[in-house]
Coordinates of C-alpha atoms and ligand atoms in Angstrom, one line a residue:
M1 CA 19.0 17.0 -15.4
T2 CA 16.2 16.2 -13.2
T3 CA 17.1 15.0 -9.5
V4 CA 13.3 13.0 -7.3
G5 CA 13.9 13.0 -4.2
I6 CA 12.3 10.5 -2.3
L7 CA 11.9 10.2 1.9
G8 CA 12.0 6.9 3.1
G9 CA 14.3 4.4 1.8
G10 CA 12.4 1.1 1.4
Q11 CA 12.8 -1.4 -1.1
L12 CA 9.8 0.9 -2.9
A13 CA 11.7 4.0 -3.1
R14 CA 14.4 2.0 -4.6
M15 CA 12.1 0.0 -7.2
L16 CA 11.5 3.9 -8.2
A17 CA 14.6 4.6 -8.5
L18 CA 15.0 1.4 -11.2
S19 CA 11.4 2.5 -12.7
G20 CA 13.2 6.0 -13.0
A21 CA 16.9 5.1 -14.6
P22 CA 15.7 4.4 -18.2
L23 CA 14.2 8.5 -18.0
G24 CA 17.1 9.2 -16.9
L25 CA 16.6 10.8 -13.6
R26 CA 18.8 11.5 -10.1
F27 CA 17.2 10.5 -7.3
L28 CA 18.0 11.5 -3.7
V29 CA 16.6 9.4 -1.0
M30 CA 16.4 10.1 2.8
D31 CA 16.1 7.7 5.7
T32 CA 16.4 7.8 9.2
E33 CA 19.0 4.5 8.8
P34 CA 22.7 4.1 7.0
D35 CA 21.7 0.4 5.3
A36 CA 18.2 1.3 3.9
C37 CA 17.9 -0.7 1.0
A38 CA 17.6 2.0 -1.6
G39 CA 21.1 3.4 -0.9
Q40 CA 22.3 0.4 -2.9
F41 CA 20.3 2.7 -6.2
A42 CA 20.3 6.2 -4.8
P43 CA 22.6 8.7 -2.7
L44 CA 21.3 8.4 1.3
L45 CA 20.5 11.4 2.6
V46 CA 20.8 9.8 6.7
G47 CA 18.4 12.0 9.0
D48 CA 15.4 12.5 10.8
Y49 CA 13.1 13.8 8.3
R50 CA 12.1 16.2 12.0
D51 CA 15.4 17.5 11.6
E52 CA 15.5 20.7 9.4
R53 CA 18.6 21.1 8.7
A54 CA 18.4 18.2 7.0
L55 CA 15.5 18.6 5.5
A56 CA 16.7 21.7 4.1
E57 CA 20.1 19.9 2.6
F58 CA 17.6 17.5 1.2
A59 CA 15.4 20.4 0.1
S60 CA 18.6 21.8 -1.9
R61 CA 19.5 18.8 -3.7
V62 CA 16.1 17.9 -5.3
D63 CA 13.7 19.3 -8.0
V64 CA 10.3 17.7 -6.6
A65 CA 9.9 15.4 -3.9
T66 CA 7.6 12.3 -3.0
F67 CA 7.5 9.5 -0.2
D68 CA 8.1 6.2 -0.3
F69 CA 6.0 6.0 3.3
E70 CA 2.6 7.7 4.0
N71 CA 3.9 8.1 7.6
V72 CA 6.5 11.3 6.9
P73 CA 6.0 13.6 9.7
A74 CA 2.8 16.2 8.4
E75 CA 4.7 19.6 9.8
S76 CA 8.0 17.6 7.6
A77 CA 6.5 17.5 3.9
Q78 CA 4.5 20.8 4.4
W79 CA 7.8 22.7 5.4
L80 CA 9.8 21.0 2.4
S81 CA 6.6 22.1 0.3
E82 CA 7.2 25.7 0.8
R83 CA 10.6 25.3 -0.6
V84 CA 10.2 22.3 -3.5
P85 CA 7.3 20.6 -5.3
V86 CA 6.1 17.7 -3.6
F87 CA 3.4 15.1 -4.2
P88 CA 1.0 13.7 -3.5
N89 CA 0.5 16.8 -1.6
P90 CA 0.6 17.5 2.6
R91 CA -2.3 17.6 2.7
A92 CA -4.0 14.9 1.4
L93 CA -0.9 12.8 3.2
A94 CA -2.4 14.0 6.1
V95 CA -6.0 12.9 6.1
I96 CA -4.3 9.6 4.7
Q97 CA -1.7 9.5 8.1
D98 CA -5.0 9.7 10.5
R99 CA -8.0 6.7 10.3
L100 CA -10.5 9.2 11.3
A101 CA -10.3 11.7 9.1
E102 CA -10.0 9.7 6.6
K103 CA -12.8 7.1 6.8
T104 CA -15.0 10.4 7.2
L105 CA -13.7 11.6 3.9
F106 CA -14.6 8.4 2.5
R107 CA -18.2 9.0 3.7
K108 CA -18.3 12.4 2.3
V109 CA -16.6 11.7 -1.3
G110 CA -19.8 9.5 -1.0
V111 CA -17.1 6.0 -0.8
P112 CA -18.9 3.2 2.1
V113 CA -16.8 2.1 4.9
P114 CA -17.7 0.2 8.0
E115 CA -19.0 1.0 11.2
F116 CA -16.5 3.4 12.9
A117 CA -16.3 5.4 16.4
N118 CA -13.8 7.3 17.5
V119 CA -12.0 6.1 21.0
G120 CA -10.5 8.7 23.6
S121 CA -11.1 6.8 27.1
R122 CA -11.9 3.4 28.2
E123 CA -16.4 4.0 28.6
E124 CA -15.9 5.7 24.8
L125 CA -14.6 2.2 24.0
D126 CA -17.5 0.5 25.7
A127 CA -20.0 2.7 24.3
A128 CA -18.8 2.4 20.6
V129 CA -18.8 -1.7 21.0
A130 CA -21.9 -1.5 21.9
R131 CA -23.2 0.2 18.7
I132 CA -21.3 -1.4 16.8
G133 CA -21.3 -5.1 18.1
T134 CA -18.7 -7.7 18.6
P135 CA -16.5 -8.9 15.8
C136 CA -14.7 -5.6 15.7
I137 CA -11.5 -4.1 15.7
L138 CA -9.2 -1.6 17.9
K139 CA -7.5 0.3 16.1
T140 CA -4.9 3.4 16.2
R141 CA -5.3 6.2 14.2
R142 CA -2.0 6.8 13.3
L143 CA 1.4 5.0 12.9
G144 CA -0.8 1.6 12.0
Y145 CA 0.4 -0.8 9.1
D146 CA 0.5 -4.2 7.8
G147 CA -1.9 -5.6 11.1
K148 CA 0.5 -3.3 13.4
G149 CA -1.2 -1.6 15.9
Q150 CA -4.7 -3.7 15.8
F151 CA -6.8 -5.5 18.2
R152 CA -9.4 -8.4 17.4
I153 CA -12.9 -8.0 20.2
R154 CA -14.3 -11.5 19.8
P155 CA -15.4 -11.2 23.4
E156 CA -16.5 -15.6 23.2
T157 CA -12.7 -16.1 22.0
G158 CA -11.2 -13.8 25.6
A159 CA -11.0 -11.0 23.8
T160 CA -12.6 -8.4 25.4
A161 CA -12.9 -5.2 25.5
D162 CA -10.9 -5.0 28.5
A163 CA -7.8 -6.7 27.0
A164 CA -8.1 -4.1 23.7
W165 CA -7.8 -2.1 26.0
D166 CA -5.0 -3.7 27.9
A167 CA -3.4 -3.5 24.7
L168 CA -4.0 -0.7 23.7
G169 CA -5.6 2.0 25.6
A170 CA -2.5 3.5 26.5
Q171 CA -2.3 4.4 22.7
A172 CA -5.6 6.9 23.1
Q173 CA -4.3 10.1 24.6
T174 CA -0.7 9.9 22.3
V175 CA -2.0 8.5 18.2
G176 CA -5.6 8.4 18.8
L177 CA -7.6 5.0 19.1
I178 CA -10.2 3.8 16.4
L179 CA -12.9 1.0 16.5
E180 CA -14.3 0.1 12.9
A181 CA -16.8 -3.2 12.5
F182 CA -15.6 -6.4 11.2
V183 CA -16.4 -7.2 7.4
P184 CA -16.4 -11.0 7.6
F185 CA -15.7 -10.0 3.7
D186 CA -15.8 -12.3 1.2
R187 CA -12.2 -11.4 -0.5
E188 CA -10.3 -7.6 -0.2
V189 CA -9.2 -6.2 -3.3
S190 CA -7.6 -3.4 -3.9
V191 CA -7.6 -0.1 -7.4
V192 CA -4.1 1.2 -7.8
A193 CA -4.8 4.3 -9.7
V194 CA -2.4 7.4 -10.8
R195 CA -3.3 11.3 -10.6
G196 CA -1.9 13.1 -13.0
R197 CA -0.3 16.8 -12.2
D198 CA -3.3 17.9 -15.3
G199 CA -6.0 15.6 -13.3
E200 CA -5.4 13.0 -15.6
F201 CA -6.6 9.9 -14.2
R202 CA -5.9 5.9 -14.6
T203 CA -6.4 2.4 -13.1
W204 CA -4.3 -0.5 -13.2
P205 CA -6.8 -3.2 -13.8
L206 CA -8.6 -4.2 -10.5
T207 CA -6.7 -6.6 -8.1
E208 CA -7.5 -9.0 -5.6
N209 CA -5.3 -9.2 -2.3
W210 CA -4.6 -12.6 0.1
H211 CA -3.0 -11.1 3.6
V212 CA -1.6 -13.1 6.4
D213 CA -1.7 -12.0 9.5
G214 CA -2.2 -8.8 7.8
V215 CA 0.5 -8.5 5.4
L216 CA 0.1 -9.4 1.7
S217 CA 1.1 -12.4 0.7
A218 CA -0.1 -12.5 -2.9
S219 CA -2.1 -10.7 -5.2
L220 CA -3.7 -11.0 -8.6
A221 CA -4.7 -8.7 -11.7
P222 CA -6.3 -9.1 -12.7
A223 CA -8.9 -9.5 -10.2
Y224 CA -12.0 -11.8 -10.3
A225 CA -15.1 -9.4 -10.7
N226 CA -17.7 -8.2 -12.8
D227 CA -18.4 -5.1 -15.1
A228 CA -20.3 -3.1 -12.1
L229 CA -17.6 -4.4 -9.3
T230 CA -14.8 -3.1 -11.8
A231 CA -16.3 0.3 -12.4
T232 CA -17.1 1.1 -8.8
A233 CA -14.1 0.2 -7.2
F234 CA -12.8 2.6 -10.4
D235 CA -15.3 5.5 -9.3
H236 CA -14.3 5.3 -5.5
A237 CA -10.5 5.7 -6.6
R238 CA -10.8 8.5 -8.9
R239 CA -13.9 10.6 -6.7
L240 CA -11.2 10.3 -3.5
A241 CA -8.0 11.3 -6.4
E242 CA -10.3 14.1 -7.1
E243 CA -10.9 15.5 -3.3
L244 CA -7.4 15.6 -2.7
D245 CA -6.2 16.6 -5.6
Y246 CA -3.8 13.8 -5.0
V247 CA -1.0 13.7 -8.1
G248 CA 1.5 10.5 -8.1
V249 CA 0.4 6.4 -7.4
F250 CA -2.5 5.2 -5.0
A251 CA -3.7 2.4 -3.6
L252 CA -7.2 1.9 -2.1
E253 CA -8.1 -1.4 -0.7
L254 CA -11.9 -2.5 -0.8
F255 CA -13.7 -5.4 1.5
C256 CA -16.0 -6.8 -0.5
R257 CA -19.0 -9.1 1.0
D258 CA -22.0 -10.3 -1.8
G259 CA -20.7 -7.9 -4.4
V260 CA -20.5 -5.2 -1.9
L261 CA -17.9 -3.2 -1.5
L262 CA -16.2 -1.3 1.4
A263 CA -13.3 0.9 2.0
N264 CA -10.5 -0.1 4.2
E265 CA -7.9 2.0 3.6
L266 CA -6.0 4.3 1.0
A267 CA -1.9 4.4 0.7
P268 CA -0.4 7.8 -1.0
R269 CA 2.4 5.8 -2.5
V270 CA 3.2 3.1 -5.3
H271 CA 1.6 -0.2 -3.3
N272 CA 2.5 -3.9 -2.6
S273 CA -0.7 -5.1 -4.7
G274 CA 0.5 -3.0 -7.8
H275 CA 3.9 -4.0 -7.6
W276 CA 2.8 -7.0 -9.7
S277 CA 2.7 -4.3 -13.1
F278 CA 6.5 -4.0 -13.3
E279 CA 6.4 -6.4 -15.4
G280 CA 2.8 -7.5 -16.1
A281 CA 1.4 -3.4 -17.3
E282 CA 2.8 -2.1 -20.4
T283 CA 4.1 0.9 -17.8
S284 CA 4.4 0.0 -14.0
Q285 CA 2.7 2.2 -11.0
F286 CA 7.0 2.6 -10.2
Q287 CA 7.1 4.7 -13.5
N288 CA 4.3 6.0 -13.6
H289 CA 4.1 7.6 -10.3
L290 CA 7.6 9.3 -11.7
R291 CA 6.1 10.9 -14.8
A292 CA 2.9 12.2 -12.7
V293 CA 4.6 14.1 -10.5
L294 CA 7.1 14.8 -12.8
G295 CA 4.7 16.6 -15.1
R296 CA 5.0 14.1 -17.7
P297 CA 3.0 12.0 -19.6
L298 CA 1.0 9.1 -17.9
G299 CA 1.9 5.7 -19.5
S300 CA -1.1 2.7 -20.5
T301 CA -2.0 1.3 -17.2
S302 CA -3.3 -1.6 -19.2
M303 CA -1.9 -5.5 -19.6
R304 CA -1.8 -8.9 -21.8
G305 CA -2.9 -11.9 -19.4
H306 CA -2.3 -12.8 -15.9
A307 CA 0.3 -11.4 -13.3
C308 CA 0.2 -12.9 -9.7
M309 CA 2.7 -11.5 -7.2
L310 CA 4.0 -13.7 -4.6
N311 CA 5.4 -11.8 -1.3
W312 CA 9.3 -12.6 0.4
I313 CA 8.0 -12.2 4.2
G314 CA 11.1 -13.0 7.0
E315 CA 13.6 -14.4 4.5
L316 CA 14.1 -15.7 0.3
P317 CA 13.3 -18.5 -1.1
D318 CA 15.7 -20.2 -3.0
A319 CA 15.6 -17.8 -6.2
D320 CA 16.7 -20.5 -8.7
A321 CA 13.3 -21.9 -8.0
V322 CA 11.4 -19.5 -9.2
L323 CA 13.4 -17.8 -12.0
R324 CA 13.5 -22.0 -13.2
V325 CA 9.5 -21.1 -13.8
A326 CA 8.8 -19.3 -17.2
G327 CA 7.0 -15.7 -16.5
A328 CA 8.7 -15.5 -13.4
H329 CA 11.1 -12.5 -12.4
W330 CA 13.1 -12.0 -9.6
H331 CA 13.1 -9.1 -6.8
D332 CA 15.4 -9.0 -3.9
Y333 CA 15.5 -6.2 -2.1
G334 CA 18.9 -6.6 -0.4
K335 CA 17.5 -6.2 3.1
S336 CA 18.2 -8.8 5.7
P337 CA 16.4 -11.1 6.7
R338 CA 14.5 -11.0 10.0
P339 CA 11.3 -12.5 10.8
G340 CA 8.1 -10.2 9.4
R341 CA 9.7 -8.3 7.2
K342 CA 9.1 -7.5 3.9
V343 CA 12.5 -9.0 1.5
G344 CA 10.9 -9.4 -1.9
H345 CA 8.5 -10.5 -3.9
A346 CA 8.1 -12.8 -7.7
T347 CA 5.7 -11.8 -10.1
V348 CA 4.4 -14.6 -12.7
R349 CA 2.7 -13.8 -15.5
A350 CA 0.9 -15.8 -18.0
D351 CA -1.6 -15.6 -21.2
S352 CA -4.1 -17.9 -19.7
P353 CA -5.1 -18.7 -16.1
T354 CA -4.7 -21.8 -16.7
E355 CA -0.9 -21.6 -17.6
L356 CA -0.6 -18.9 -14.6
A357 CA -2.0 -21.6 -12.2
Q358 CA 0.1 -24.0 -13.6
S359 CA 3.6 -22.0 -12.8
L360 CA 2.1 -20.8 -9.5
Q361 CA 1.7 -24.7 -8.5
R362 CA 5.2 -25.7 -9.6
I363 CA 6.7 -22.8 -7.7
G364 CA 4.3 -23.6 -4.2
A365 CA 5.6 -27.1 -5.2
A366 CA 9.5 -26.2 -4.9
L367 CA 9.6 -24.2 -2.3
G368 CA 7.2 -25.8 0.0
R369 CA 4.4 -22.8 -0.6
Q370 CA 1.5 -24.4 -1.1
T371 CA 0.0 -22.6 1.6
Q372 CA 0.3 -19.3 0.0
V373 CA -0.4 -20.4 -3.5
A374 CA -3.2 -22.5 -2.8
P375 CA -5.8 -19.5 -2.9
V376 CA -4.5 -18.0 -6.1
I377 CA -4.5 -21.4 -8.0
A378 CA -8.3 -21.7 -6.2
R379 CA -9.4 -18.2 -8.3
L380 CA -8.0 -18.6 -11.5
S381 CA -9.9 -23.1 -11.2
G382 CA -13.4 -20.8 -11.0
A383 CA -12.8 -22.1 -7.2
Ligands
LIG401 P1 -4.6 -2.7 7.5 O1 -3.9 -2.3 8.5 O2 -6.6 -1.7 8.3 O3 -4.3 -2.5 6.4 O4 -5.0 -3.9 8.3 C1 -5.1 -5.3 8.1 C2 -5.5 -6.2 7.5 O5 -6.6 -6.2 8.2 C3 -6.8 -6.2 6.1 O6 -6.2 -6.7 4.8 C4 -7.6 -7.0 6.6 O7 -7.2 -8.3 5.9 C5 -7.6 -6.9 8.1 N1 -8.7 -6.1 8.5 C6 -8.2 -4.4 8.6 N2 -9.6 -4.2 9.2 C7 -10.3 -4.8 8.9 C8 -12.1 -4.7 9.3 N3 -12.4 -3.7 9.9 N4 -13.1 -5.9 9.4 C9 -12.3 -7.6 9.1 N5 -10.3 -7.5 8.3 C10 -9.9 -6.4 8.5

């Protein structure tokens, strides 16, 4: 009997546990919160990720360890890896946790990124703004996600460097700050990929993503992209995975402007933009992540037809209105509603773009969420 340990007990751990059940796997999830939603399906160890006693208990009860979020302290991942196999490896995690180290690595392996500069002081912010120009975005180097810990500098709207420093300056000496050029992208895409212990590398079809207030709202797979762009995106992902000796699933988020790709960030875990693969692909990102970390054969990442994922943020809409639609699948994460919180999603599958657009139209109308489905329908309709 193999037990997979997961640090972090949110919806990603929950979907990993659900997907691992057919493989006969057992799970142990560790989280700081006693009501972590993965605990509804797997034994939950409540503890602090820096507490060596809790980590030692976790290590003694699992055969392999992985993560459902990237901000597990790198030292804790390292400590664990001296006792039990940990995938992805702690070095990869440490690089990805720091936007500066991450972007520096992207450049090193030839993956283009927006202009960026480290910001350690108020003077450095002014120098960086002068060099990079406006608009630009000041971000925390560590611990930011879903658009949190970010300030967009647009002096003409009053969002000046002074305002950015008031908002984030205090964090320059704690988590660090980075200034990035603002990319006026046409679209955002992501590569969800998996690399096995033996180095085998596979990608799911390129996915297009729409964000609202920095949080993913909808994903469409396959993305409407030409073969050259898709091949470039996959090649970027492969080079990063090889450089990091990465094992497991990750997502590479990319901005696309005039046919050129610029990397935003890499998420070292199963990713929201790959949730559609649960029903939409031959093998989901969740099951392939487990297969990868266990050194088992990877499954096909191919898909039939088209899939769209809609995120439910804050609260769940009416499930039955979605379930009534052919090809629609419902995911309730078992979390209590809270503004801004990801509480569930739906995946809609169809054989043709027209059918998918029709199903999304029905869901948007039934839930009063036309604005959420509109950009996806526009893309499917060739707009
Ligand atoms: P992040 O937390 O870095 O993934 O940012 C969340 C979202 O903010 C991204 O998916 C983009 O929609 C937007 N964003 C972040 N960085 C930039 C940038 N340099 N230029 C334009 N939009 C950005």
